[in-house]
Amino acid sequence: MAKAVKKAALGRGLSALLSDPNNDIKSVQDKNAEKLVGSIIEIELNTIEVNPFQPRSNFNEEQIQELASSIRELGLIQPITVRKTDFNRYQLISGERRYRACKSLGLTTIPAYIRLANDQESLEMALVENIQRQELDPIEIALSYQRLIDEIQLTQEQMSERVGKKRSTIANYLRLLKLNPIIQTGMRDDFISMGHGRALINIEDEDVQLDIYHKIIKQNLSVRDTENLVKRHQQEVSPKKKSAKNDKSFPITREAQKNISDFFSASADIKVAATGKGKITIPFYSEEDFNRILELVSNKSE
């Protein structure tokens, strides 16, 4: 508990400052704001409201109780982060599991970093914080990325800089949102993995998606099994008439198709005519996805 007590002591003077209605700090321009931002301050739990922008929708109660046991023994090692919304009122930006664990212990105060931010900044901080630090399921991560695009107007390149992930990784998560909602729910509930979802996204027909999804669960198929099942389906629905010249001239078409798909993180399609001529099609799902593919081509040609 020594660490927690020491941190609380560091914020006692500022706690008194925050409780003074004559010195209400609301923005970085206010008097004493520089003392507040970046400091660890002990604040009352009942002055904090949860963040309505929180991207995590499921909290494992068993894990929260394990965290509570750790806090009981060692104290809270990592303070939560809140933003000031009104006099002596705060809103969580990050640390809801820590907040819930402390409440379950009956604690009345909690060490916190205080930020002065507007709603948009709060949303961005909450989303980026959760993507980086929390064990979100793939769909929650995808939804967080989508909210950064829709509500903060971040491009995939900007998101890549914010969260330290490759643009192709971000694009792969976003593509999961094109899966049937039943499959998305199955991924959130750990019935299937992100690898299963990435394989299924290559099938456009949602009925076929669902059929394979049910087979995955019923037969406990691995990701590799699922990929093979998807490939067999694609071969069945693709044109079956191929000339001998086509087969002879392009013996590694399937391997090439896989390599191109992996490189662009997109389901590439190769069509070859009997004359030996053909075309390669690389789909994109948004302007950002198009720019991502264009950037890959440009980098490869340099």
JSON list of N, CA and C in Angstrom, two decimals, residues 242-289:
[
{"chain": "A", "resi": 242, "resn": "LYS", "atom": "N", "xyz": [-11.60, -23.94, -68.60]},
{"chain": "A", "resi": 242, "resn": "LYS", "atom": "CA", "xyz": [-10.27, -23.38, -68.80]},
{"chain": "A", "resi": 242, "resn": "LYS", "atom": "C", "xyz": [-9.56, -24.20, -69.88]},
{"chain": "A", "resi": 243, "resn": "SER", "atom": "N", "xyz": [-8.91, -23.52, -70.78]},
{"chain": "A", "resi": 243, "resn": "SER", "atom": "CA", "xyz": [-8.24, -24.23, -71.86]},
{"chain": "A", "resi": 243, "resn": "SER", "atom": "C", "xyz": [-6.97, -24.90, -71.35]},
{"chain": "A", "resi": 244, "resn": "ALA", "atom": "N", "xyz": [-6.50, -25.88, -72.10]},
{"chain": "A", "resi": 244, "resn": "ALA", "atom": "CA", "xyz": [-5.26, -26.56, -71.74]},
{"chain": "A", "resi": 244, "resn": "ALA", "atom": "C", "xyz": [-4.10, -25.58, -71.77]},
{"chain": "A", "resi": 245, "resn": "LYS", "atom": "N", "xyz": [-4.16, -24.64, -72.72]},
{"chain": "A", "resi": 245, "resn": "LYS", "atom": "CA", "xyz": [-3.08, -23.65, -72.83]},
{"chain": "A", "resi": 245, "resn": "LYS", "atom": "C", "xyz": [-3.04, -22.80, -71.57]},
{"chain": "A", "resi": 246, "resn": "ASN", "atom": "N", "xyz": [-4.20, -22.43, -71.06]},
{"chain": "A", "resi": 246, "resn": "ASN", "atom": "CA", "xyz": [-4.26, -21.60, -69.86]},
{"chain": "A", "resi": 246, "resn": "ASN", "atom": "C", "xyz": [-3.61, -22.33, -68.68]},
{"chain": "A", "resi": 247, "resn": "ASP", "atom": "N", "xyz": [-3.98, -23.61, -68.50]},
{"chain": "A", "resi": 247, "resn": "ASP", "atom": "CA", "xyz": [-3.43, -24.38, -67.39]},
{"chain": "A", "resi": 247, "resn": "ASP", "atom": "C", "xyz": [-1.93, -24.56, -67.55]},
{"chain": "A", "resi": 248, "resn": "LYS", "atom": "N", "xyz": [-1.48, -24.77, -68.78]},
{"chain": "A", "resi": 248, "resn": "LYS", "atom": "CA", "xyz": [-0.07, -25.01, -69.03]},
{"chain": "A", "resi": 248, "resn": "LYS", "atom": "C", "xyz": [0.75, -23.73, -68.89]},
{"chain": "A", "resi": 249, "resn": "SER", "atom": "N", "xyz": [0.19, -22.63, -69.33]},
{"chain": "A", "resi": 249, "resn": "SER", "atom": "CA", "xyz": [0.93, -21.37, -69.32]},
{"chain": "A", "resi": 249, "resn": "SER", "atom": "C", "xyz": [0.99, -20.74, -67.94]},
{"chain": "A", "resi": 250, "resn": "PHE", "atom": "N", "xyz": [-0.02, -21.04, -67.12]},
{"chain": "A", "resi": 250, "resn": "PHE", "atom": "CA", "xyz": [-0.07, -20.39, -65.81]},
{"chain": "A", "resi": 250, "resn": "PHE", "atom": "C", "xyz": [-0.24, -21.45, -64.70]},
{"chain": "A", "resi": 251, "resn": "PRO", "atom": "N", "xyz": [0.80, -22.26, -64.48]},
{"chain": "A", "resi": 251, "resn": "PRO", "atom": "CA", "xyz": [0.69, -23.34, -63.49]},
{"chain": "A", "resi": 251, "resn": "PRO", "atom": "C", "xyz": [0.64, -22.85, -62.05]},
{"chain": "A", "resi": 252, "resn": "ILE", "atom": "N", "xyz": [1.04, -21.60, -61.78]},
{"chain": "A", "resi": 252, "resn": "ILE", "atom": "CA", "xyz": [1.06, -21.12, -60.40]},
{"chain": "A", "resi": 252, "resn": "ILE", "atom": "C", "xyz": [0.08, -19.97, -60.18]},
{"chain": "A", "resi": 253, "resn": "THR", "atom": "N", "xyz": [-1.00, -19.95, -60.97]},
{"chain": "A", "resi": 253, "resn": "THR", "atom": "CA", "xyz": [-1.96, -18.86, -60.85]},
{"chain": "A", "resi": 253, "resn": "THR", "atom": "C", "xyz": [-2.53, -18.75, -59.44]},
{"chain": "A", "resi": 254, "resn": "ARG", "atom": "N", "xyz": [-2.89, -19.88, -58.85]},
{"chain": "A", "resi": 254, "resn": "ARG", "atom": "CA", "xyz": [-3.48, -19.85, -57.51]},
{"chain": "A", "resi": 254, "resn": "ARG", "atom": "C", "xyz": [-2.48, -19.35, -56.48]},
{"chain": "A", "resi": 255, "resn": "GLU", "atom": "N", "xyz": [-1.25, -19.82, -56.60]},
{"chain": "A", "resi": 255, "resn": "GLU", "atom": "CA", "xyz": [-0.21, -19.35, -55.66]},
{"chain": "A", "resi": 255, "resn": "GLU", "atom": "C", "xyz": [0.02, -17.86, -55.83]},
{"chain": "A", "resi": 256, "resn": "ALA", "atom": "N", "xyz": [0.06, -17.42, -57.10]},
{"chain": "A", "resi": 256, "resn": "ALA", "atom": "CA", "xyz": [0.25, -15.99, -57.36]},
{"chain": "A", "resi": 256, "resn": "ALA", "atom": "C", "xyz": [-0.91, -15.18, -56.80]},
{"chain": "A", "resi": 257, "resn": "GLN", "atom": "N", "xyz": [-2.14, -15.71, -56.95]},
{"chain": "A", "resi": 257, "resn": "GLN", "atom": "CA", "xyz": [-3.32, -15.02, -56.43]},
{"chain": "A", "resi": 257, "resn": "GLN", "atom": "C", "xyz": [-3.23, -14.87, -54.91]},
{"chain": "A", "resi": 258, "resn": "LYS", "atom": "N", "xyz": [-2.77, -15.93, -54.24]},
{"chain": "A", "resi": 258, "resn": "LYS", "atom": "CA", "xyz": [-2.63, -15.88, -52.78]},
{"chain": "A", "resi": 258, "resn": "LYS", "atom": "C", "xyz": [-1.57, -14.85, -52.38]},
{"chain": "A", "resi": 259, "resn": "ASN", "atom": "N", "xyz": [-0.44, -14.84, -53.09]},
{"chain": "A", "resi": 259, "resn": "ASN", "atom": "CA", "xyz": [0.63, -13.89, -52.76]},
{"chain": "A", "resi": 259, "resn": "ASN", "atom": "C", "xyz": [0.18, -12.45, -52.94]},
{"chain": "A", "resi": 260, "resn": "ILE", "atom": "N", "xyz": [-0.55, -12.20, -54.02]},
{"chain": "A", "resi": 260, "resn": "ILE", "atom": "CA", "xyz": [-1.04, -10.84, -54.27]},
{"chain": "A", "resi": 260, "resn": "ILE", "atom": "C", "xyz": [-2.07, -10.45, -53.22]},
{"chain": "A", "resi": 261, "resn": "SER", "atom": "N", "xyz": [-2.98, -11.37, -52.86]},
{"chain": "A", "resi": 261, "resn": "SER", "atom": "CA", "xyz": [-4.00, -11.10, -51.85]},
{"chain": "A", "resi": 261, "resn": "SER", "atom": "C", "xyz": [-3.35, -10.79, -50.51]},
{"chain": "A", "resi": 262, "resn": "ASP", "atom": "N", "xyz": [-2.32, -11.57, -50.14]},
{"chain": "A", "resi": 262, "resn": "ASP", "atom": "CA", "xyz": [-1.63, -11.35, -48.87]},
{"chain": "A", "resi": 262, "resn": "ASP", "atom": "C", "xyz": [-0.92, -10.00, -48.86]},
{"chain": "A", "resi": 263, "resn": "PHE", "atom": "N", "xyz": [-0.30, -9.65, -49.99]},
{"chain": "A", "resi": 263, "resn": "PHE", "atom": "CA", "xyz": [0.45, -8.40, -50.06]},
{"chain": "A", "resi": 263, "resn": "PHE", "atom": "C", "xyz": [-0.46, -7.19, -49.89]},
{"chain": "A", "resi": 264, "resn": "PHE", "atom": "N", "xyz": [-1.63, -7.23, -50.56]},
{"chain": "A", "resi": 264, "resn": "PHE", "atom": "CA", "xyz": [-2.53, -6.08, -50.52]},
{"chain": "A", "resi": 264, "resn": "PHE", "atom": "C", "xyz": [-3.57, -6.18, -49.41]},
{"chain": "A", "resi": 265, "resn": "SER", "atom": "N", "xyz": [-3.57, -7.30, -48.67]},
{"chain": "A", "resi": 265, "resn": "SER", "atom": "CA", "xyz": [-4.60, -7.53, -47.64]},
{"chain": "A", "resi": 265, "resn": "SER", "atom": "C", "xyz": [-5.99, -7.37, -48.24]},
{"chain": "A", "resi": 266, "resn": "ALA", "atom": "N", "xyz": [-6.16, -7.91, -49.42]},
{"chain": "A", "resi": 266, "resn": "ALA", "atom": "CA", "xyz": [-7.43, -7.83, -50.14]},
{"chain": "A", "resi": 266, "resn": "ALA", "atom": "C", "xyz": [-7.57, -9.08, -51.00]},
{"chain": "A", "resi": 267, "resn": "SER", "atom": "N", "xyz": [-8.80, -9.46, -51.27]},
{"chain": "A", "resi": 267, "resn": "SER", "atom": "CA", "xyz": [-9.06, -10.68, -52.03]},
{"chain": "A", "resi": 267, "resn": "SER", "atom": "C", "xyz": [-8.87, -10.43, -53.52]},
{"chain": "A", "resi": 268, "resn": "ALA", "atom": "N", "xyz": [-7.63, -10.60, -53.99]},
{"chain": "A", "resi": 268, "resn": "ALA", "atom": "CA", "xyz": [-7.32, -10.35, -55.40]},
{"chain": "A", "resi": 268, "resn": "ALA", "atom": "C", "xyz": [-7.90, -11.45, -56.28]},
{"chain": "A", "resi": 269, "resn": "ASP", "atom": "N", "xyz": [-8.23, -11.08, -57.54]},
{"chain": "A", "resi": 269, "resn": "ASP", "atom": "CA", "xyz": [-8.80, -12.04, -58.48]},
{"chain": "A", "resi": 269, "resn": "ASP", "atom": "C", "xyz": [-7.98, -12.00, -59.77]},
{"chain": "A", "resi": 270, "resn": "ILE", "atom": "N", "xyz": [-7.58, -13.17, -60.24]},
{"chain": "A", "resi": 270, "resn": "ILE", "atom": "CA", "xyz": [-6.80, -13.25, -61.48]},
{"chain": "A", "resi": 270, "resn": "ILE", "atom": "C", "xyz": [-7.62, -14.01, -62.52]},
{"chain": "A", "resi": 271, "resn": "LYS", "atom": "N", "xyz": [-7.83, -13.40, -63.66]},
{"chain": "A", "resi": 271, "resn": "LYS", "atom": "CA", "xyz": [-8.55, -14.05, -64.76]},
{"chain": "A", "resi": 271, "resn": "LYS", "atom": "C", "xyz": [-7.63, -14.13, -65.97]},
{"chain": "A", "resi": 272, "resn": "VAL", "atom": "N", "xyz": [-7.55, -15.32, -66.56]},
{"chain": "A", "resi": 272, "resn": "VAL", "atom": "CA", "xyz": [-6.67, -15.55, -67.71]},
{"chain": "A", "resi": 272, "resn": "VAL", "atom": "C", "xyz": [-7.48, -16.14, -68.84]},
{"chain": "A", "resi": 273, "resn": "ALA", "atom": "N", "xyz": [-7.39, -15.53, -70.01]},
{"chain": "A", "resi": 273, "resn": "ALA", "atom": "CA", "xyz": [-8.10, -16.01, -71.19]},
{"chain": "A", "resi": 273, "resn": "ALA", "atom": "C", "xyz": [-7.30, -17.11, -71.88]},
{"chain": "A", "resi": 274, "resn": "ALA", "atom": "N", "xyz": [-7.94, -17.78, -72.81]},
{"chain": "A", "resi": 274, "resn": "ALA", "atom": "CA", "xyz": [-7.27, -18.86, -73.55]},
{"chain": "A", "resi": 274, "resn": "ALA", "atom": "C", "xyz": [-6.07, -18.35, -74.33]},
{"chain": "A", "resi": 275, "resn": "THR", "atom": "N", "xyz": [-6.08, -17.08, -74.69]},
{"chain": "A", "resi": 275, "resn": "THR", "atom": "CA", "xyz": [-4.98, -16.49, -75.45]},
{"chain": "A", "resi": 275, "resn": "THR", "atom": "C", "xyz": [-3.75, -16.23, -74.59]},
{"chain": "A", "resi": 276, "resn": "GLY", "atom": "N", "xyz": [-3.92, -16.35, -73.26]},
{"chain": "A", "resi": 276, "resn": "GLY", "atom": "CA", "xyz": [-2.82, -16.05, -72.36]},
{"chain": "A", "resi": 276, "resn": "GLY", "atom": "C", "xyz": [-2.91, -14.67, -71.77]},
{"chain": "A", "resi": 277, "resn": "LYS", "atom": "N", "xyz": [-3.81, -13.84, -72.33]},
{"chain": "A", "resi": 277, "resn": "LYS", "atom": "CA", "xyz": [-4.01, -12.50, -71.77]},
{"chain": "A", "resi": 277, "resn": "LYS", "atom": "C", "xyz": [-4.93, -12.59, -70.55]},
{"chain": "A", "resi": 278, "resn": "GLY", "atom": "N", "xyz": [-4.84, -11.59, -69.68]},
{"chain": "A", "resi": 278, "resn": "GLY", "atom": "CA", "xyz": [-5.71, -11.63, -68.50]},
{"chain": "A", "resi": 278, "resn": "GLY", "atom": "C", "xyz": [-5.67, -10.32, -67.74]},
{"chain": "A", "resi": 279, "resn": "LYS", "atom": "N", "xyz": [-6.25, -10.35, -66.57]},
{"chain": "A", "resi": 279, "resn": "LYS", "atom": "CA", "xyz": [-6.26, -9.15, -65.74]},
{"chain": "A", "resi": 279, "resn": "LYS", "atom": "C", "xyz": [-6.26, -9.54, -64.26]},
{"chain": "A", "resi": 280, "resn": "ILE", "atom": "N", "xyz": [-5.72, -8.64, -63.46]},
{"chain": "A", "resi": 280, "resn": "ILE", "atom": "CA", "xyz": [-5.69, -8.82, -62.00]},
{"chain": "A", "resi": 280, "resn": "ILE", "atom": "C", "xyz": [-6.61, -7.77, -61.39]},
{"chain": "A", "resi": 281, "resn": "THR", "atom": "N", "xyz": [-7.56, -8.18, -60.59]},
{"chain": "A", "resi": 281, "resn": "THR", "atom": "CA", "xyz": [-8.51, -7.27, -59.94]},
{"chain": "A", "resi": 281, "resn": "THR", "atom": "C", "xyz": [-8.25, -7.24, -58.44]},
{"chain": "A", "resi": 282, "resn": "ILE", "atom": "N", "xyz": [-8.06, -6.03, -57.91]},
{"chain": "A", "resi": 282, "resn": "ILE", "atom": "CA", "xyz": [-7.84, -5.86, -56.47]},
{"chain": "A", "resi": 282, "resn": "ILE", "atom": "C", "xyz": [-8.96, -4.96, -55.94]},
{"chain": "A", "resi": 283, "resn": "PRO", "atom": "N", "xyz": [-9.89, -5.49, -55.17]},
{"chain": "A", "resi": 283, "resn": "PRO", "atom": "CA", "xyz": [-11.02, -4.69, -54.68]},
{"chain": "A", "resi": 283, "resn": "PRO", "atom": "C", "xyz": [-10.61, -3.74, -53.57]},
{"chain": "A", "resi": 284, "resn": "PHE", "atom": "N", "xyz": [-11.31, -2.63, -53.45]},
{"chain": "A", "resi": 284, "resn": "PHE", "atom": "CA", "xyz": [-11.14, -1.73, -52.30]},
{"chain": "A", "resi": 284, "resn": "PHE", "atom": "C", "xyz": [-12.53, -1.34, -51.82]},
{"chain": "A", "resi": 285, "resn": "TYR", "atom": "N", "xyz": [-12.62, -0.94, -50.53]},
{"chain": "A", "resi": 285, "resn": "TYR", "atom": "CA", "xyz": [-13.93, -0.78, -49.89]},
{"chain": "A", "resi": 285, "resn": "TYR", "atom": "C", "xyz": [-14.22, 0.65, -49.45]},
{"chain": "A", "resi": 286, "resn": "SER", "atom": "N", "xyz": [-13.26, 1.54, -49.67]},
{"chain": "A", "resi": 286, "resn": "SER", "atom": "CA", "xyz": [-13.46, 2.94, -49.33]},
{"chain": "A", "resi": 286, "resn": "SER", "atom": "C", "xyz": [-12.33, 3.73, -49.98]},
{"chain": "A", "resi": 287, "resn": "GLU", "atom": "N", "xyz": [-12.45, 5.04, -49.92]},
{"chain": "A", "resi": 287, "resn": "GLU", "atom": "CA", "xyz": [-11.38, 5.88, -50.46]},
{"chain": "A", "resi": 287, "resn": "GLU", "atom": "C", "xyz": [-10.08, 5.65, -49.70]},
{"chain": "A", "resi": 288, "resn": "GLU", "atom": "N", "xyz": [-10.21, 5.45, -48.38]},
{"chain": "A", "resi": 288, "resn": "GLU", "atom": "CA", "xyz": [-9.03, 5.21, -47.56]},
{"chain": "A", "resi": 288, "resn": "GLU", "atom": "C", "xyz": [-8.37, 3.88, -47.94]},
{"chain": "A", "resi": 289, "resn": "ASP", "atom": "N", "xyz": [-9.20, 2.88, -48.19]},
{"chain": "A", "resi": 289, "resn": "ASP", "atom": "CA", "xyz": [-8.67, 1.57, -48.57]},
{"chain": "A", "resi": 289, "resn": "ASP", "atom": "C", "xyz": [-7.98, 1.67, -49.93]}
]
